[in-house]
Structure formats: C-alpha cells, structure tokens
PDB file of C-alpha atoms in Angstrom:
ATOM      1  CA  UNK A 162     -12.593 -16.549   0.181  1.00  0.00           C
ATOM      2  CA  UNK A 163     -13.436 -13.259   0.655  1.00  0.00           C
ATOM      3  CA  UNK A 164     -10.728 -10.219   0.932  1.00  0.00           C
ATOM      4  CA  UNK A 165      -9.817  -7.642   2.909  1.00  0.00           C
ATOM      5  CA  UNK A 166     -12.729  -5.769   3.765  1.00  0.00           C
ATOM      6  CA  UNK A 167     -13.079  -2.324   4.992  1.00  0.00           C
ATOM      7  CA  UNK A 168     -15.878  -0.382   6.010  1.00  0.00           C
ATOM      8  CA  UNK A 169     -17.187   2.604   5.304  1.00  0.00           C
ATOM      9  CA  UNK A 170     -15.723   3.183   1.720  1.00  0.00           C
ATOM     10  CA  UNK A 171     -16.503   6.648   2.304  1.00  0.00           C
ATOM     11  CA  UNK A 172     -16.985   8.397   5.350  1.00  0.00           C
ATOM     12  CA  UNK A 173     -17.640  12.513   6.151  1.00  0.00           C
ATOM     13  CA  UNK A 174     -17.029  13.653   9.265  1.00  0.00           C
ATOM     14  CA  UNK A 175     -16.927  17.689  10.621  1.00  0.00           C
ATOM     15  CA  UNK A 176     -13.975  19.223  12.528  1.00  0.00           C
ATOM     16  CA  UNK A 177     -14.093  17.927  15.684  1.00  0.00           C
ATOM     17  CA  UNK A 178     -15.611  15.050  14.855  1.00  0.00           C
ATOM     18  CA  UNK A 179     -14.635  11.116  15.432  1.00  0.00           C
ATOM     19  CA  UNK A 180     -13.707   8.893  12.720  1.00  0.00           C
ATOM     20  CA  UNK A 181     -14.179   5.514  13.157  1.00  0.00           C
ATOM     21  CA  UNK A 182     -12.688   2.969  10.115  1.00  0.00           C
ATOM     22  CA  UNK A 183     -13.120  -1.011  10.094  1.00  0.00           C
ATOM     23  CA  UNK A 184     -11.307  -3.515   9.040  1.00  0.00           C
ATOM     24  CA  UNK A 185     -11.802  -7.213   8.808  1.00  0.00           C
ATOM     25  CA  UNK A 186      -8.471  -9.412   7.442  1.00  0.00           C
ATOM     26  CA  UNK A 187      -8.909 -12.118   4.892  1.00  0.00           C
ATOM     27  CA  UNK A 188     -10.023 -15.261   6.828  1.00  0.00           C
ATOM     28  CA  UNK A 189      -6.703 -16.848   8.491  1.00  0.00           C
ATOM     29  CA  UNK A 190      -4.828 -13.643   8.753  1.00  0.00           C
ATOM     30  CA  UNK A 191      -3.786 -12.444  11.884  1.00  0.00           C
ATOM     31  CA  UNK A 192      -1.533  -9.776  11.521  1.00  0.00           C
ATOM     32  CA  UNK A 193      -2.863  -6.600   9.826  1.00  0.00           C
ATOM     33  CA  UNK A 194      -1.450  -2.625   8.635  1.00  0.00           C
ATOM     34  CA  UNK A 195      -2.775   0.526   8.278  1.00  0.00           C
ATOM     35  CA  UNK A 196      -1.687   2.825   5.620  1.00  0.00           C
ATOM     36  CA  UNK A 197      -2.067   6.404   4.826  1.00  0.00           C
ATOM     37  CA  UNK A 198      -2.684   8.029   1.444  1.00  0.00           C
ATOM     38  CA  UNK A 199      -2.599  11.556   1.214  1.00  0.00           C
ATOM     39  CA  UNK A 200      -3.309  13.234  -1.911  1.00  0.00           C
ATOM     40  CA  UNK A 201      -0.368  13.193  -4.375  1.00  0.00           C
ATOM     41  CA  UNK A 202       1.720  11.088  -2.021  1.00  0.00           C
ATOM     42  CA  UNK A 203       2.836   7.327  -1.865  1.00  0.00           C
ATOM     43  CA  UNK A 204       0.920   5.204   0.575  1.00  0.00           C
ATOM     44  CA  UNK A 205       2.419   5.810   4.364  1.00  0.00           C
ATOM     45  CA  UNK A 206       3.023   3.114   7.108  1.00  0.00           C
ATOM     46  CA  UNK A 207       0.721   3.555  10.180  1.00  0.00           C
ATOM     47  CA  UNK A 208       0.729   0.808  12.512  1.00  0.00           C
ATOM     48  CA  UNK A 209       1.437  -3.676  12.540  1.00  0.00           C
ATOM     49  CA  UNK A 210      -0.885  -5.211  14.850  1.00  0.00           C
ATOM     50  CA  UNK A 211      -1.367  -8.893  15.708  1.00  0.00           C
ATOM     51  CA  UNK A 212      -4.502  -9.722  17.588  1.00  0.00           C
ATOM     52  CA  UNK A 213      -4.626  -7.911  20.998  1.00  0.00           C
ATOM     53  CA  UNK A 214      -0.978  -6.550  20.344  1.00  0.00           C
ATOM     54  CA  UNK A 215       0.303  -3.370  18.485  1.00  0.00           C
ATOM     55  CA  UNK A 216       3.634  -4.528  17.318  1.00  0.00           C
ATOM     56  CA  UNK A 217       4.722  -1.363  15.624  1.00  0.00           C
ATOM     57  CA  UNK A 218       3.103   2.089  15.637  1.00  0.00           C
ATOM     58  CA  UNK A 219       6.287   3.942  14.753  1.00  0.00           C
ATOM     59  CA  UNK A 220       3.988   5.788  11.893  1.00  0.00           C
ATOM     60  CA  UNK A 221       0.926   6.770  13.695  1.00  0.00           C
ATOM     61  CA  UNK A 222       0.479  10.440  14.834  1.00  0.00           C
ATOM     62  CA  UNK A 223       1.573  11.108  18.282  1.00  0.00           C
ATOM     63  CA  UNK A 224      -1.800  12.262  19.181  1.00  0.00           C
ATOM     64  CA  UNK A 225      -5.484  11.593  18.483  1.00  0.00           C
ATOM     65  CA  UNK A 226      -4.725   8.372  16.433  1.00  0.00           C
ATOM     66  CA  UNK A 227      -5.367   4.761  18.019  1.00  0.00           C
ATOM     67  CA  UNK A 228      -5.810   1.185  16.582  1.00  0.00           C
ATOM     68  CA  UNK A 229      -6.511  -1.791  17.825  1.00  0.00           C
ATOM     69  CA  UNK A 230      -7.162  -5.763  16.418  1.00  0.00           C
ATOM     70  CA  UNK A 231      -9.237  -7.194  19.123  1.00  0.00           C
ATOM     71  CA  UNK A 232      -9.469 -10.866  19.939  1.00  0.00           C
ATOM     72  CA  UNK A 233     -13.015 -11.078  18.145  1.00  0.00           C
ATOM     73  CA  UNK A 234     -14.010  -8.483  15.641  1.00  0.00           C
ATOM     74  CA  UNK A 235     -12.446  -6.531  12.898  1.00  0.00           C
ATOM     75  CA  UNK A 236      -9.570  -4.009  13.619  1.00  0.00           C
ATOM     76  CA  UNK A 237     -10.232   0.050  14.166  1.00  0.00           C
ATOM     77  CA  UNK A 238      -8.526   2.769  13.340  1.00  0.00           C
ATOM     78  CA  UNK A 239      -9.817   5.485  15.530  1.00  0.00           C
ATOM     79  CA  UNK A 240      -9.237   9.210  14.956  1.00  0.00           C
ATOM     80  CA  UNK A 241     -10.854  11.465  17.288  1.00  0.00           C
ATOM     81  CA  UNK A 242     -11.498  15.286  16.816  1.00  0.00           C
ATOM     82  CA  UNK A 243     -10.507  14.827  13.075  1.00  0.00           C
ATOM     83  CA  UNK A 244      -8.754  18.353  11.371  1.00  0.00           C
ATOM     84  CA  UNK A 245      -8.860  18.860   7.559  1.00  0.00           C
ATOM     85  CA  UNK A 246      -5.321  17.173   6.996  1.00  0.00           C
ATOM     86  CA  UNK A 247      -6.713  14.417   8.247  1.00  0.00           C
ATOM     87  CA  UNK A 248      -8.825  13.995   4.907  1.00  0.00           C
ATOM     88  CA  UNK A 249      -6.791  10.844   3.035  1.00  0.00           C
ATOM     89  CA  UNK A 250      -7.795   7.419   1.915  1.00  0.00           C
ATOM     90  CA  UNK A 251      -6.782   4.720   4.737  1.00  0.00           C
ATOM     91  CA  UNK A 252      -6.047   1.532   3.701  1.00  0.00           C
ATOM     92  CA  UNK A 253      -5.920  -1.601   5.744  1.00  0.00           C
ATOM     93  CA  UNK A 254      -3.789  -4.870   4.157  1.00  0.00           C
ATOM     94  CA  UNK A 255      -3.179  -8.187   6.087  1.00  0.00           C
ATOM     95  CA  UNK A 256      -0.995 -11.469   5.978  1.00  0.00           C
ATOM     96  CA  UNK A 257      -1.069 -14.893   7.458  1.00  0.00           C
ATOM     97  CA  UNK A 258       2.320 -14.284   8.563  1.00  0.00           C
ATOM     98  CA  UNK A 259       5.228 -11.538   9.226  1.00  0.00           C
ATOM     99  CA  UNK A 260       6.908 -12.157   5.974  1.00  0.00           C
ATOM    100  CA  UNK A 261       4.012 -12.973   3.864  1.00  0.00           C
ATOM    101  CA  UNK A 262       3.133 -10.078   1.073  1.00  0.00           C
ATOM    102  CA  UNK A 263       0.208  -8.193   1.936  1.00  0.00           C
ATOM    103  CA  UNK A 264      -3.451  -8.286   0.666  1.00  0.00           C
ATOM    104  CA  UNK A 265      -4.795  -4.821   0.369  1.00  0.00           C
ATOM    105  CA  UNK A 266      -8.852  -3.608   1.228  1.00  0.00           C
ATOM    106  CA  UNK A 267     -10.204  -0.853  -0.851  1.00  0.00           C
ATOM    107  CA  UNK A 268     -10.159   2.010   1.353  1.00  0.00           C
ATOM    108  CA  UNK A 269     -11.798   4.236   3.270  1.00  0.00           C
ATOM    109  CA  UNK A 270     -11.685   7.685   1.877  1.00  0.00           C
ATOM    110  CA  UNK A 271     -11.888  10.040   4.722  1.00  0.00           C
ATOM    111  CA  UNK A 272     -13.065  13.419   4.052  1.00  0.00           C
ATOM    112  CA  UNK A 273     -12.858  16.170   6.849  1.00  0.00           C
ATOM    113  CA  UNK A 274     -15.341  19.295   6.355  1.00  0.00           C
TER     114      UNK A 274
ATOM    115  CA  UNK B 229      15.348   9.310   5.388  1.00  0.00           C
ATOM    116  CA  UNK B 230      13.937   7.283   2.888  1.00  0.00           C
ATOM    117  CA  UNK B 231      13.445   8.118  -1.297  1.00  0.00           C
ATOM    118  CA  UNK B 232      11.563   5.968  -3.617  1.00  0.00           C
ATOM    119  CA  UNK B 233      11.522   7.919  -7.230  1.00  0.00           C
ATOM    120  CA  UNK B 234       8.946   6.553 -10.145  1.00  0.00           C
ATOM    121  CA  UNK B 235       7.900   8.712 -12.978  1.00  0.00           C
ATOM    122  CA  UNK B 236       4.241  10.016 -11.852  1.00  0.00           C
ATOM    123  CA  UNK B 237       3.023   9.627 -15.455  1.00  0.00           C
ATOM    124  CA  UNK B 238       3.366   7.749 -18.886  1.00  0.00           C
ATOM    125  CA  UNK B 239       1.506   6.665 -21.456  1.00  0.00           C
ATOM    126  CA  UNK B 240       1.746   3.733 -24.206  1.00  0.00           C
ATOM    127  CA  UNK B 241      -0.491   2.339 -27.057  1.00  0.00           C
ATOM    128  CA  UNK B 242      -2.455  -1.500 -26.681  1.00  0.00           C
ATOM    129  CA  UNK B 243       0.421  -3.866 -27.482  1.00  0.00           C
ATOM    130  CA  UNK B 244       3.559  -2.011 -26.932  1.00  0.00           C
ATOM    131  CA  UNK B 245       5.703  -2.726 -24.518  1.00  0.00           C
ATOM    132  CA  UNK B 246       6.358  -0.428 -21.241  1.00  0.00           C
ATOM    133  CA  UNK B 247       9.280  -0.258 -18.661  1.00  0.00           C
ATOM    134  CA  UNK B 248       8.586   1.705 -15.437  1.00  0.00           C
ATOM    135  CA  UNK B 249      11.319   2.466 -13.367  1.00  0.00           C
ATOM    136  CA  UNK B 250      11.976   2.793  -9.972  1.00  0.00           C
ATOM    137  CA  UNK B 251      14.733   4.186  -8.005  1.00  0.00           C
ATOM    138  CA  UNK B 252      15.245   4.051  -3.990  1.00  0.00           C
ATOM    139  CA  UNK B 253      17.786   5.368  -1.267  1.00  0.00           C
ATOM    140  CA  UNK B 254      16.461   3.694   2.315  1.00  0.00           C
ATOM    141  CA  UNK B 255      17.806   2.705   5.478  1.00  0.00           C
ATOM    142  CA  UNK B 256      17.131  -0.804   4.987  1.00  0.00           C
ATOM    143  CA  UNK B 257      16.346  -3.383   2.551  1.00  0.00           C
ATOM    144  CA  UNK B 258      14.218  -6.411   2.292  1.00  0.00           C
ATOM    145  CA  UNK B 259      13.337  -7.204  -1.259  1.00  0.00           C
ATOM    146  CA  UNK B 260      11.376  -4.656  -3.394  1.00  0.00           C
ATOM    147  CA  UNK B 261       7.294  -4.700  -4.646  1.00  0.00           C
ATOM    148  CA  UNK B 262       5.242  -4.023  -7.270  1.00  0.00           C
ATOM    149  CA  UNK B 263       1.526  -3.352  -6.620  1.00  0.00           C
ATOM    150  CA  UNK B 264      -1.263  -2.150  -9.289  1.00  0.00           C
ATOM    151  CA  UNK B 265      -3.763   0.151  -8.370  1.00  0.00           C
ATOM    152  CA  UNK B 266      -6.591   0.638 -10.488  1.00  0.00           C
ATOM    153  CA  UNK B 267      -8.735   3.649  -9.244  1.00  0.00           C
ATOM    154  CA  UNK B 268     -10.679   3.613  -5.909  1.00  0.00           C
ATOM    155  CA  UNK B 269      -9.434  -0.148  -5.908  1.00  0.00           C
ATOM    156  CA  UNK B 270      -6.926  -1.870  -3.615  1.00  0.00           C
ATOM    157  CA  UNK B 271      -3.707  -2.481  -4.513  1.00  0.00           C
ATOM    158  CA  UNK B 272      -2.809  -5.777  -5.774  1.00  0.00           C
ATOM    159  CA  UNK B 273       0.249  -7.276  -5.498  1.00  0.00           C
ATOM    160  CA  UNK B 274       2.378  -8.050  -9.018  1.00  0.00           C
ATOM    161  CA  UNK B 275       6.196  -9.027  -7.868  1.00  0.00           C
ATOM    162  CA  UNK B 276       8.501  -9.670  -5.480  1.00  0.00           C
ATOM    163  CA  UNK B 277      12.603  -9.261  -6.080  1.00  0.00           C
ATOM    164  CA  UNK B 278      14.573  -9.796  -3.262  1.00  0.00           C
ATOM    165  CA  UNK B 279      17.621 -10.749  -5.072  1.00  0.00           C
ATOM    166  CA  UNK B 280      19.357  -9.319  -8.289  1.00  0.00           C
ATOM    167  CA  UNK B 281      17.843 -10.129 -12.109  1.00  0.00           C
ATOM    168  CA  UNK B 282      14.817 -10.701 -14.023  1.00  0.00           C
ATOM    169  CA  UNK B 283      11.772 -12.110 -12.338  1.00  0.00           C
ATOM    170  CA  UNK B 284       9.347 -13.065 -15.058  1.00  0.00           C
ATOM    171  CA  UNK B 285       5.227 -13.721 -14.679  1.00  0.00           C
ATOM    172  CA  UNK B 286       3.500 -13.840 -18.096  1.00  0.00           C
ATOM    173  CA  UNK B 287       3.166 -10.784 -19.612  1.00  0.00           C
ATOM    174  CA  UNK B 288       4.733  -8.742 -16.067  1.00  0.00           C
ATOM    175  CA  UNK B 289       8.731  -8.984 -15.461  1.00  0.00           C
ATOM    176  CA  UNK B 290      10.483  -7.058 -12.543  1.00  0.00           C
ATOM    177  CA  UNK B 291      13.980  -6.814 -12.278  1.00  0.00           C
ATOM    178  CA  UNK B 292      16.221  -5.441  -9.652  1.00  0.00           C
ATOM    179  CA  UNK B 293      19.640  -4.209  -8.753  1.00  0.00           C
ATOM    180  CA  UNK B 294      20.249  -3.960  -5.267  1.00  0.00           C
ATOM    181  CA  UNK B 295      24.046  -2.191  -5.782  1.00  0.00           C
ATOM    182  CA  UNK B 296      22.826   0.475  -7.948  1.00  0.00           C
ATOM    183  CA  UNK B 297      19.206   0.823  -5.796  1.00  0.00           C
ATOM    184  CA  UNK B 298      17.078   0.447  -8.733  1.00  0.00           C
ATOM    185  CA  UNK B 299      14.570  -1.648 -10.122  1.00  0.00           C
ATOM    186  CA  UNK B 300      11.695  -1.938 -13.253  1.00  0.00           C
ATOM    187  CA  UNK B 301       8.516  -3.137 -14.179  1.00  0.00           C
ATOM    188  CA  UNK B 302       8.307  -4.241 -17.390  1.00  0.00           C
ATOM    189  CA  UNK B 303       4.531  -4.846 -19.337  1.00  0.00           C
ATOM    190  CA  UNK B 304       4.144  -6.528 -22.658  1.00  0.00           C
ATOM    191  CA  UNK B 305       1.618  -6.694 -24.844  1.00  0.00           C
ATOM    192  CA  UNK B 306      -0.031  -3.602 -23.193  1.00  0.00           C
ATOM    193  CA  UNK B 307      -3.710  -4.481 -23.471  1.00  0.00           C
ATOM    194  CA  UNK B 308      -6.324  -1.367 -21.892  1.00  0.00           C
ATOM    195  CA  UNK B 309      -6.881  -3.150 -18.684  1.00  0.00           C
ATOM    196  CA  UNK B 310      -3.702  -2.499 -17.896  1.00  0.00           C
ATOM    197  CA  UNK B 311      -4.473   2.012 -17.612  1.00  0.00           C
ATOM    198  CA  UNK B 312      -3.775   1.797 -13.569  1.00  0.00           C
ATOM    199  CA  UNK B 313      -1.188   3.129 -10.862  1.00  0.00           C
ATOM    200  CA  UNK B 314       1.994   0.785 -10.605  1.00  0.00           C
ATOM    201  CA  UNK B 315       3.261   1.423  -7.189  1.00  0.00           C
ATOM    202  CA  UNK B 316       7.003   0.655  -6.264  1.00  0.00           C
ATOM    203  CA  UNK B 317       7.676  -0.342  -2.645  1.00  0.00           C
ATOM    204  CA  UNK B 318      10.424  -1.309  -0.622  1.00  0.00           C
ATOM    205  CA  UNK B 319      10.106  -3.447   2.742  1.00  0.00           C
ATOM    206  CA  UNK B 320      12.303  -2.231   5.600  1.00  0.00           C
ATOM    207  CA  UNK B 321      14.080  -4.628   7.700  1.00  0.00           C
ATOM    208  CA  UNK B 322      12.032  -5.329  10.331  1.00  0.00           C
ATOM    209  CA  UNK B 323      10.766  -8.660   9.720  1.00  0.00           C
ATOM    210  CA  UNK B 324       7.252  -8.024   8.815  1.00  0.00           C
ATOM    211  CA  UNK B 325       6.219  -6.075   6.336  1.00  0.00           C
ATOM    212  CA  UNK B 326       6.886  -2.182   6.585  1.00  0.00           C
ATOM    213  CA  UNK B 327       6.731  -0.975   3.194  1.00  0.00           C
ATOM    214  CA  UNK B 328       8.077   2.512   1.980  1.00  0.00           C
ATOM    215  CA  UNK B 329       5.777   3.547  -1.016  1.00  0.00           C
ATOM    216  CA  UNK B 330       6.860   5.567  -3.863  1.00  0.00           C
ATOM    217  CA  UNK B 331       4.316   7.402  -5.228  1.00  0.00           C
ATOM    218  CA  UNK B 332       3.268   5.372  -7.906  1.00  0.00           C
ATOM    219  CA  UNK B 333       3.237   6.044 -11.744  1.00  0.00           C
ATOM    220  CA  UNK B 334      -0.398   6.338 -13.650  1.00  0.00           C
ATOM    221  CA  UNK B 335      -0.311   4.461 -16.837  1.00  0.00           C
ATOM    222  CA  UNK B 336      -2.320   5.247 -19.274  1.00  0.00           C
ATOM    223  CA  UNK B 337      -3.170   2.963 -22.574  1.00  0.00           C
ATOM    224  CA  UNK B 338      -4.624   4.265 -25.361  1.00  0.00           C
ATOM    225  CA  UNK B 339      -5.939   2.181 -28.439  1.00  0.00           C
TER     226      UNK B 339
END
C-alpha cells in the first residue's frame, strides 16, 4: 500500500512564476492537509479538504494561494506569481477519517529565485 | 495565540536513554502528537496522549499532563537510527485534525 505521495520533491520556480504541487492520499483516504514549513519554524496548517470540498482554509494566505481535491485525481496546491517567502517545504498528509492521525508525504521543497 | 516550546537541539550516546520535552499554551485541546522526522523525509507518526500518564510502545513512551500543559518523549536504548527531528504537536478542537507544530527538536546520537 503505497503512501502519501507528492510530486515534484523539488521544484524552482522565478518571481512571478506559478507553482503547481501534487498530491495523491494513501489509497482509501479521503480527506487530506496541507502544511507549511518555513525554515527554522514548526510545520503550519494550510487547508482540510475532502473530495470536491475545502472544509477549512483558515491557514492559507488570503491571496494567490488555492487548493483543491478533485473528484478524480490527486489534490493541488496552487500558488501563482510565487515571491521569495514563498520558498518552504509543503507537505501534504491524509486520513481515512476526521479523527484518524495523519500519514505524512515527503515534501515538496519549493524554492523561489 | 498558540505556543508549543521543545528544545531545538540535544544530543545523547547509542544506548542511553533521552527525554524530550514539550510544553504548550493553545486555545484548544485534543490530545497531543509525536512525529519523527528524519531529514528530507515525512514525518511519521510515534504517539498519541489524549489523556493524562504514560503511554508506552517498545522502546518510545509519551506521557502527558494536560493541567500543567506539558508533555515528553521518552527513547531508550538510543540506537543511531534514532539521529532525527521529534516534532511535538497539538490538535485543536475542531474535529479533524488541525495540528499546531512546535518546532521540533534535532537529536543527535553519537556512538
């Protein structure tokens, strides 16, 4: 059973520039979270979706940050015309249920020129 | 707003015994986490306390006391595998899983 996998593990992107990340939950889990890592700081609560719903976003920047969890397809956490302080490792985790603990991917390290 | 306090660093010798602690001030509580972290790796999950006392898994224990907002890791029988981050988290009350992250304490074993 294969885990939570995120794609790219590394992605460069310009000022400007979108940043696309992927994320496909371990099989049978329908609810899924983004985190932010910054450098020298704890991992930061983005966004719960379910499929086809954002449930919470209370963490996601007011602007230039989306996400969605279609109803086929891995999630995406869009950020368009990234800026330097956008450079962090994202990570994506996922559950089978609300109050189930959450199985972490391996990251996508952002890095903004 | 929300505090989770860990040492950032510490360092022990293969087979000793290490205690990490954790200390939190949030808004809300819904049982407390332990993830590992090994470098450019996900985070894996080691414990869940939700209620007070010793939860013990093989050579990992975590205990927790919610009046005094604290909680440890404890590792036995350090063996070198075990040089990672141990991140501390608390879940809010929200009924899923929003997790406040300290941010995390780098163990490092040395032979």
């Amino acid at each position: 059973n294969a885990g939570v996998m995120q794609n790219p593990r590394h992605l460069v992107r310009r000022r400007g520039q979108e940043a696309r990340l992927r994320c496909s939950p371990m099989k049978g889990h329908s609810h899924v979270y983004w985190y932010r890592q910054l450098p020298e700081e704890g991992l930061k609560f983005m966004v719960y979706l379910q499929k086809e719903n954002i449930i919470d976003e209370s963490g996601m920047p007011k602007e230039r940050f989306s996400a969605e969890f279609p109803k086929e397809g891995p999630s995406i956490l869009r950020i368009q015309q990234v800026v330097r302080g956008d450079s962090a490792a994202y990570f994506c985790a996922s559950s089978p249920s609300p109050s189930e603990k959450l199985f972490f991917g391996s990251g996508t390290q952002l890095s903004v020129l | 707003g929300q505090n989770i306090d860990q040492p950032t660093e510490m360092t022990a010798t293969e087979g000793a015994i290490v205690q990490i602690n954790c200390t939190y001030q949030t808004s809300g509580f819904n049982g407390l986490f332990w993830y590992q972290q090994h470098a450019g790796e996900a985070p894996t999950f080691l414990s869940y306390n939700v209620l007070d006392g010793l939860e013990e898994k093989g050579r990992f224990s975590s205990f927790l006391s919610r009046s005094k907002g604290y909680s440890y890791l404890l590792l036995k029988e350090l063996q070198m595998k075990d040089s990672a981050s141990y991140l501390c988290a608390v879940a809010m009350n929200t009924g899923f899983q929003k997790l406040v992250f300290g941010t995390g304490t780098r163990l490092l074993v040395s032979p």
